[in-house]
XYZ file of C-alpha atoms in Angstrom:
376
model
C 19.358 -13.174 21.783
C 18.887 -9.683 22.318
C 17.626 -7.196 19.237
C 20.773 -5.871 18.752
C 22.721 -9.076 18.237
C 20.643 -9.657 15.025
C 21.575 -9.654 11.546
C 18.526 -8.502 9.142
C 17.789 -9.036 5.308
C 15.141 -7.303 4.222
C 14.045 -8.066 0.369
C 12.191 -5.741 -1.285
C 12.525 -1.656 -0.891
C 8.949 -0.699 -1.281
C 6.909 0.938 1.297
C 7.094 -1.737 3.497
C 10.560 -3.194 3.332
C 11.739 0.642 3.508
C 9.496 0.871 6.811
C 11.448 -1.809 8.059
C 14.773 -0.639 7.527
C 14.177 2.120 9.382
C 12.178 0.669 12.031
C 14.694 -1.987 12.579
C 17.704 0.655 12.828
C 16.095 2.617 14.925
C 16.534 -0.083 17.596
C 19.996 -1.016 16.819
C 19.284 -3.769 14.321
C 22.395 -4.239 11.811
C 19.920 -4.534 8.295
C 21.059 -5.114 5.068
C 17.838 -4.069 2.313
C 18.511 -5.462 -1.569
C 16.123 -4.110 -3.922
C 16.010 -5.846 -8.093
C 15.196 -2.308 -9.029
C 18.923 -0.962 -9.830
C 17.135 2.893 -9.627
C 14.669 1.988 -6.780
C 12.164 3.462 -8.792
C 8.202 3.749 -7.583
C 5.495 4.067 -10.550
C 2.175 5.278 -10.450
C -0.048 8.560 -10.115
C -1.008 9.027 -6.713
C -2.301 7.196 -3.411
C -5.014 8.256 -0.629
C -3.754 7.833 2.776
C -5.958 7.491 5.634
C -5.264 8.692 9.447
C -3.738 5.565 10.244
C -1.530 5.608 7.770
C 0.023 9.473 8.478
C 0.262 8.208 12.318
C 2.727 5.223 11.184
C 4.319 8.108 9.165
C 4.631 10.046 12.280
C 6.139 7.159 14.585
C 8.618 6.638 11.317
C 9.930 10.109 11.404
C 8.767 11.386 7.826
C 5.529 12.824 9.233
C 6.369 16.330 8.783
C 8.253 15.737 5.272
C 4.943 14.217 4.522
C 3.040 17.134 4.680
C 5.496 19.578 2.970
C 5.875 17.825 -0.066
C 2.641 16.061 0.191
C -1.340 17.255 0.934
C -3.467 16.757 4.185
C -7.024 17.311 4.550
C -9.885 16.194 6.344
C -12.889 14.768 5.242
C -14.202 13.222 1.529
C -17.398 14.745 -0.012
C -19.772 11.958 -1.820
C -21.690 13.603 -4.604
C -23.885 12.125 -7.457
C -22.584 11.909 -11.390
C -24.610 15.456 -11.940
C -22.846 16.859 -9.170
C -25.219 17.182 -6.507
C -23.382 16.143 -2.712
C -24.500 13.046 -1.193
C -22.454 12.804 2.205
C -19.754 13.970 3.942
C -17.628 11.090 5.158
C -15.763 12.076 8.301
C -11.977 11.552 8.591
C -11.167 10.912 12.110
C -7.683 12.705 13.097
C -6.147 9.650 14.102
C -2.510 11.102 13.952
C -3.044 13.758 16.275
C -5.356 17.208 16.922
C -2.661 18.764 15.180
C -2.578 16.713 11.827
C -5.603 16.460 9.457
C -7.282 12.920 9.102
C -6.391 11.652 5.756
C -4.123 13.116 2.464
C -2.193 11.872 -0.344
C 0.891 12.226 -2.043
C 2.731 11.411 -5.139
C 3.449 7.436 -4.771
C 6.960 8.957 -6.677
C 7.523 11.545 -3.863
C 6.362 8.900 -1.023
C 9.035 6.466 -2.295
C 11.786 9.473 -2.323
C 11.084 10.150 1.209
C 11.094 6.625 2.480
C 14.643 5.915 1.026
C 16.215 8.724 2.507
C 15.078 8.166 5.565
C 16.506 4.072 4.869
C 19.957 5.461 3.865
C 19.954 8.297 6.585
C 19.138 5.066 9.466
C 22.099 3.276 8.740
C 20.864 0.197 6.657
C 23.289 -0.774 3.978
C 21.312 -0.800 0.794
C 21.909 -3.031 -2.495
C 19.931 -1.779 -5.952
C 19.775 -3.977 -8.858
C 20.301 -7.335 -6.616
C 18.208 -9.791 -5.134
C 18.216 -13.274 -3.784
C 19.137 -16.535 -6.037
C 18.767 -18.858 -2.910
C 17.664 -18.759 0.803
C 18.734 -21.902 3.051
C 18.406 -21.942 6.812
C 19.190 -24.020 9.433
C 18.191 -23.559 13.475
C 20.929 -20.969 13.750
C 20.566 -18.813 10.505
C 19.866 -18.295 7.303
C 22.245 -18.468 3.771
C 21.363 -16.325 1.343
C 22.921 -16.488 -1.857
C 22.423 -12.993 -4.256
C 22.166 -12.595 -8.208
C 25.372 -11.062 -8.008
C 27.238 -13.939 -7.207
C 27.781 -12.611 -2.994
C 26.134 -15.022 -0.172
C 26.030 -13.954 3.621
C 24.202 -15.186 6.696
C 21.650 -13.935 8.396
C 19.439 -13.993 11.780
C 16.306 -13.408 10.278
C 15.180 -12.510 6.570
C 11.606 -10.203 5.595
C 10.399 -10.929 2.608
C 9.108 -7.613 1.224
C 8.573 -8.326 -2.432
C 5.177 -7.351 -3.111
C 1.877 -9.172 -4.396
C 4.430 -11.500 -6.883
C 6.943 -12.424 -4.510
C 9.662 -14.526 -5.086
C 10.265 -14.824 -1.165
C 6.706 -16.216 -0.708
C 7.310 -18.702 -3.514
C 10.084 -20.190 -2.482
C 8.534 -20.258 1.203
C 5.106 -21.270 0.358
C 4.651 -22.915 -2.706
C 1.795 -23.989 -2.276
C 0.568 -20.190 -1.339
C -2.398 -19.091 -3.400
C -2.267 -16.679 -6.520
C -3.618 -13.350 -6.630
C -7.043 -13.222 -7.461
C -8.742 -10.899 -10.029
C -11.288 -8.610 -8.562
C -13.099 -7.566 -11.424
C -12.907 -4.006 -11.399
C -9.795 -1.674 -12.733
C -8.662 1.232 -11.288
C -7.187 4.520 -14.123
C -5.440 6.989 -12.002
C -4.098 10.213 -13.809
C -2.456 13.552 -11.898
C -3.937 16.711 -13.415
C -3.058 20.440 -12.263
C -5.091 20.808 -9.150
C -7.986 23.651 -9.199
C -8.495 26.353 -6.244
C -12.075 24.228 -5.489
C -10.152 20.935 -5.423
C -8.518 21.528 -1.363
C -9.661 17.625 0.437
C -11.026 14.433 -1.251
C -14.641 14.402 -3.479
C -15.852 11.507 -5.181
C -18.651 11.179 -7.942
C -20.291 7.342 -7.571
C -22.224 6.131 -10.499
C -23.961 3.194 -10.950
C -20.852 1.235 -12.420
C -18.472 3.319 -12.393
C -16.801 5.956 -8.911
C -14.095 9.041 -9.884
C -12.572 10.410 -7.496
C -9.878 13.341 -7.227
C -7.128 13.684 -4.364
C -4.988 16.680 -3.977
C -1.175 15.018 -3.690
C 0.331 18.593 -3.524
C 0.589 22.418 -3.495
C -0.579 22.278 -7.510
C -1.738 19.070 -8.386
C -4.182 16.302 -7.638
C -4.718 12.944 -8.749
C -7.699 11.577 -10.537
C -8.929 8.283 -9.870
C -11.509 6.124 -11.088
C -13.028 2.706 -10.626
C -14.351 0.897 -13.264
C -16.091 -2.725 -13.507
C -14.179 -4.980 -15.973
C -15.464 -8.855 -15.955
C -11.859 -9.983 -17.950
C -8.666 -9.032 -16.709
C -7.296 -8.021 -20.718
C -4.229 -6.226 -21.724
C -5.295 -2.775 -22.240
C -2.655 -0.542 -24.609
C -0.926 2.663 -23.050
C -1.485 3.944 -26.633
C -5.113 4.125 -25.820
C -4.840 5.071 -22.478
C -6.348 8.798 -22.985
C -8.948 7.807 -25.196
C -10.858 5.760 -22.731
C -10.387 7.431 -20.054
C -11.818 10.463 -21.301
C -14.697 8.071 -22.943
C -15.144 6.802 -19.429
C -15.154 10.075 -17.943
C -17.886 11.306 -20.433
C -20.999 10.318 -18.670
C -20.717 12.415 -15.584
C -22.324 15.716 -16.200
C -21.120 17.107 -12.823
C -19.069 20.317 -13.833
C -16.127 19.429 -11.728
C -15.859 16.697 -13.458
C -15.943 17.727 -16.955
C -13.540 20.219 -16.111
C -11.128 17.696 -14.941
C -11.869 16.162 -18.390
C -10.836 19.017 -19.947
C -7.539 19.156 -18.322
C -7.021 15.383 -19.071
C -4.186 15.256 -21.785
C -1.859 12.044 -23.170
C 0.787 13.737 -20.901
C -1.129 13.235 -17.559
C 0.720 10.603 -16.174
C -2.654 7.877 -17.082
C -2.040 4.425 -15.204
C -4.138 1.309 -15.723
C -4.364 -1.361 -13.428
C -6.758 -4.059 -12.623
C -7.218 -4.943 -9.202
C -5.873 -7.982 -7.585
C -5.812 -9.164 -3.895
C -4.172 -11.967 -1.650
C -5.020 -12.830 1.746
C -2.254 -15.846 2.614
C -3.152 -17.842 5.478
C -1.203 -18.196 8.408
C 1.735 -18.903 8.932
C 3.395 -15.631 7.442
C 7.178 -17.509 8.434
C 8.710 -20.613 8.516
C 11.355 -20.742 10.526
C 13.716 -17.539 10.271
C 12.292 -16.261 7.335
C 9.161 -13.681 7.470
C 6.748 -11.755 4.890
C 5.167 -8.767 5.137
C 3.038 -6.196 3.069
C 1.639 -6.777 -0.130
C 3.879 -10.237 0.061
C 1.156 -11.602 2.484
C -2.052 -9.276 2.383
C -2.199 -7.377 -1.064
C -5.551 -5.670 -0.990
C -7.945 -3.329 -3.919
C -7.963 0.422 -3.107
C -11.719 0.864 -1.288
C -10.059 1.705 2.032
C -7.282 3.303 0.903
C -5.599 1.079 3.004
C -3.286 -0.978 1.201
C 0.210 1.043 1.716
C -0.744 1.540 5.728
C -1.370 -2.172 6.664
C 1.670 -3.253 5.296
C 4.208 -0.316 6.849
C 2.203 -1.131 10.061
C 3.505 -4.657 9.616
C 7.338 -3.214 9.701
C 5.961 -0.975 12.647
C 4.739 -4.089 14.656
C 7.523 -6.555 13.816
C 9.686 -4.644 14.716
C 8.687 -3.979 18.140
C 8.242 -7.374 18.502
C 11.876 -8.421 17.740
C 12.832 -6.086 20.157
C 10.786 -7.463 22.439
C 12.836 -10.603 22.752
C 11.695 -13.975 24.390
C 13.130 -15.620 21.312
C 12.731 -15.401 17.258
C 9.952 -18.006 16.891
C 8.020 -16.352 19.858
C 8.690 -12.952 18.510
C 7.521 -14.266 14.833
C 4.057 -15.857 16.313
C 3.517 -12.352 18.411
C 3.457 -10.716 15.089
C 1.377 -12.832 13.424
C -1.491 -12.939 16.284
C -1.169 -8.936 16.101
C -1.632 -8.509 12.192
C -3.663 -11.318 10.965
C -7.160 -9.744 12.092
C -6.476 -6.033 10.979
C -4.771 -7.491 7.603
C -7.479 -9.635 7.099
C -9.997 -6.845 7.598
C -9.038 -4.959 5.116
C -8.344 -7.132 2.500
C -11.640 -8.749 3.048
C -13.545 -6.042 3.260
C -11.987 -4.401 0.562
C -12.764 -6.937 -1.221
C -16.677 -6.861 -0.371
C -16.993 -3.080 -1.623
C -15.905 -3.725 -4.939
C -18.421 -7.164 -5.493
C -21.166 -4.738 -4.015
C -20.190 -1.926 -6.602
C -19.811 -4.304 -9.319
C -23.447 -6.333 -8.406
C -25.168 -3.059 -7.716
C -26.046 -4.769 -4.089
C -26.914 -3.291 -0.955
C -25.643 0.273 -0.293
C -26.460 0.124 2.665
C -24.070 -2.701 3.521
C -21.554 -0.748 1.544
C -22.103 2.133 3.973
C -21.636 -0.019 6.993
C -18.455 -1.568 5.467
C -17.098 1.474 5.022
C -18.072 2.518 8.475
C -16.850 -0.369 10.364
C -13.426 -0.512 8.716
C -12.599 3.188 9.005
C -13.599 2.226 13.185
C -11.266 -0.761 13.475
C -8.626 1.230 11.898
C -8.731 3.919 13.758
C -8.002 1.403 16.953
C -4.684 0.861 18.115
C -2.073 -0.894 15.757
């Protein structure tokens, strides 16, 4: 069965499900994408994208959208909590001589760009509807939809993030996500004339971190070490920040305290990852992204693994040789790179929280930013 005979769900329309759409389209797939969100809505400040990440961007088309809206630089400066520089980490321009090695962008403004270019590819999107029940058989799949429709399909992605419902009914059995220990507080603040490519301030248990995300703003992030994973209330949101934010006696960083207000957009989230082992589908249903390989933030890597996953399945499907074939090519391509990160990832922050080796933290950081500047 040739790509273009097949009939595509894709649930989810985050990063990676949107990836997909477009991806898939782009080779003549018919896709239909339902998303539970009825305003396909994104949340959060920002999010740090490294060079692998803007060349997926560029082989989906919304490279150069990217870095209107959005900020590119090379390069992230290390410095101590008083200010002084430690290192200069080195941002490989993986995307091309022409395109800086790393950026951000509001995760808002990312999601806007993504689901134009979904609806401008052809896929036929649903909001506010997602799947009440997935049967297949060798030929195809039934999926049944909260609004009462069912339709069959070749092939269904599961796209539905770190607590998917897809992976659940798959893989019951699938571990939960774990609890890292550490929190990340992210916060978008008008962006200073000194603040033009990533810096980071690393204390002993706690890292901040600012990313410009456009023309006028950055985003502040900053890691802290929390043994319990406890609600924390929005209503205090400013007030610990700033308390958190207190010990660092660089002036930068005081002056982003400054600018700190109730009104800057504070998130709170603690950090959670899941690494599912393989297999990733069972018979013509599939998971990718954050449904499979949810990772913390120390590689800035989270969003690029999983749109690489659309990037890669999709070539595979096209590919042909069968859907099982096609399904197992994927997996042997992913599983390494996914695991990686999340692994790794995962290994910063228990350094950062034990106070261990910095050294090993420095070859970690090393060896990742290698591997993923290697072919997807």
């Amino acid at each position: 069965m040739s790509i273009q005979q097949h009939k595509i769900l894709i649930i989810g329309g985050g990063f990676s499900g949107m990836s997909a759409a477009i991806e898939l389209r782009k080779r003549g797939q018919q896709v239909d994408l339902v998303e539970i969100d009825p305003g396909w809505r994104s949340y959060g400040a920002g999010i740090s994208l490294g060079g692998a990440t803007l060349r997926a961007f560029r082989q989906l088309g919304i490279l150069e959208q990217f870095l209107q809206v959005g900020h590119a630089s090379d390069g992230v400066e290390l410095l101590a909590p008083n200010g002084v520089s430690l290192a200069q980490l080195p941002t490989p321009r993986i995307a091309g001589a022409d395109v800086p090695g790393g950026g951000a962008i509001m995760r808002p403004v990312l999601a806007r760009l993504l689901a134009e270019a979904t609806r401008a590819s052809g896929a036929q999107v649903f909001l506010g509807c997602t799947f009440s029940d997935i049967r297949q058989d060798a030929e195809g799949v039934d999926v049944r939809f909260t609004d009462g429709s069912q339709r069959r399909y070749d092939l269904v992605i599961g796209a539905d993030g770190l607590y998917s419902k897809v992976r659940q009914a798959l893989f019951p059995q699938a571990p939960a996500p774990r609890y890292s220990g550490q929190a990340v507080w992210r916060a978008v603040l008008p962006r200073p004339d000194s603040v033009n490519h990533a810096m980071m301030w690393v204390g002993p248990r706690i890292k901040v971190g600012v990313n410009p995300v456009s023309q006028t703003e950055m985003y502040l992030f900053l890691t802290e070490d929390r043994a319990h994973n406890t609600h924390v209330p929005p209503a205090d949101f400013h007030r610990l920040l700033d308390g958190l934010l207190a010990p660092f006696s660089a002036p930068q960083v005081q002056q982003f305290r400054s600018l700190l207000t109730p009104a800057s957009q504070i998130v709170f989230r603690p950090l959670e990852g899941l690494l599912l082992p393989r297999p990733w589908h069972q018979g013509r249903v599939v998971l990718i992204g954050d449904t499979v390989h949810a990772t913390t933030p120390h590689l800035a890597s989270g969003a690029c693994i999983g749109i690489e996953d659309a990037l890669v399945l999709a070539q595979e499907l096209e590919a042909g040789d069968g859907l099982d074939a096609a399904l197992q090519r994927f997996e042997d391509r992913r599983w390494e790179r996914c695991r990686m990160v999340v692994e790794n990832s995962g290994r910063l922050g228990e350094i950062e929280i034990t106070g261990g080796d910095k050294a090993e933290h420095a070859r970690i950081m090393r060896d990742s930013l290698m591997s993923l500047a290697e072919p997807v």
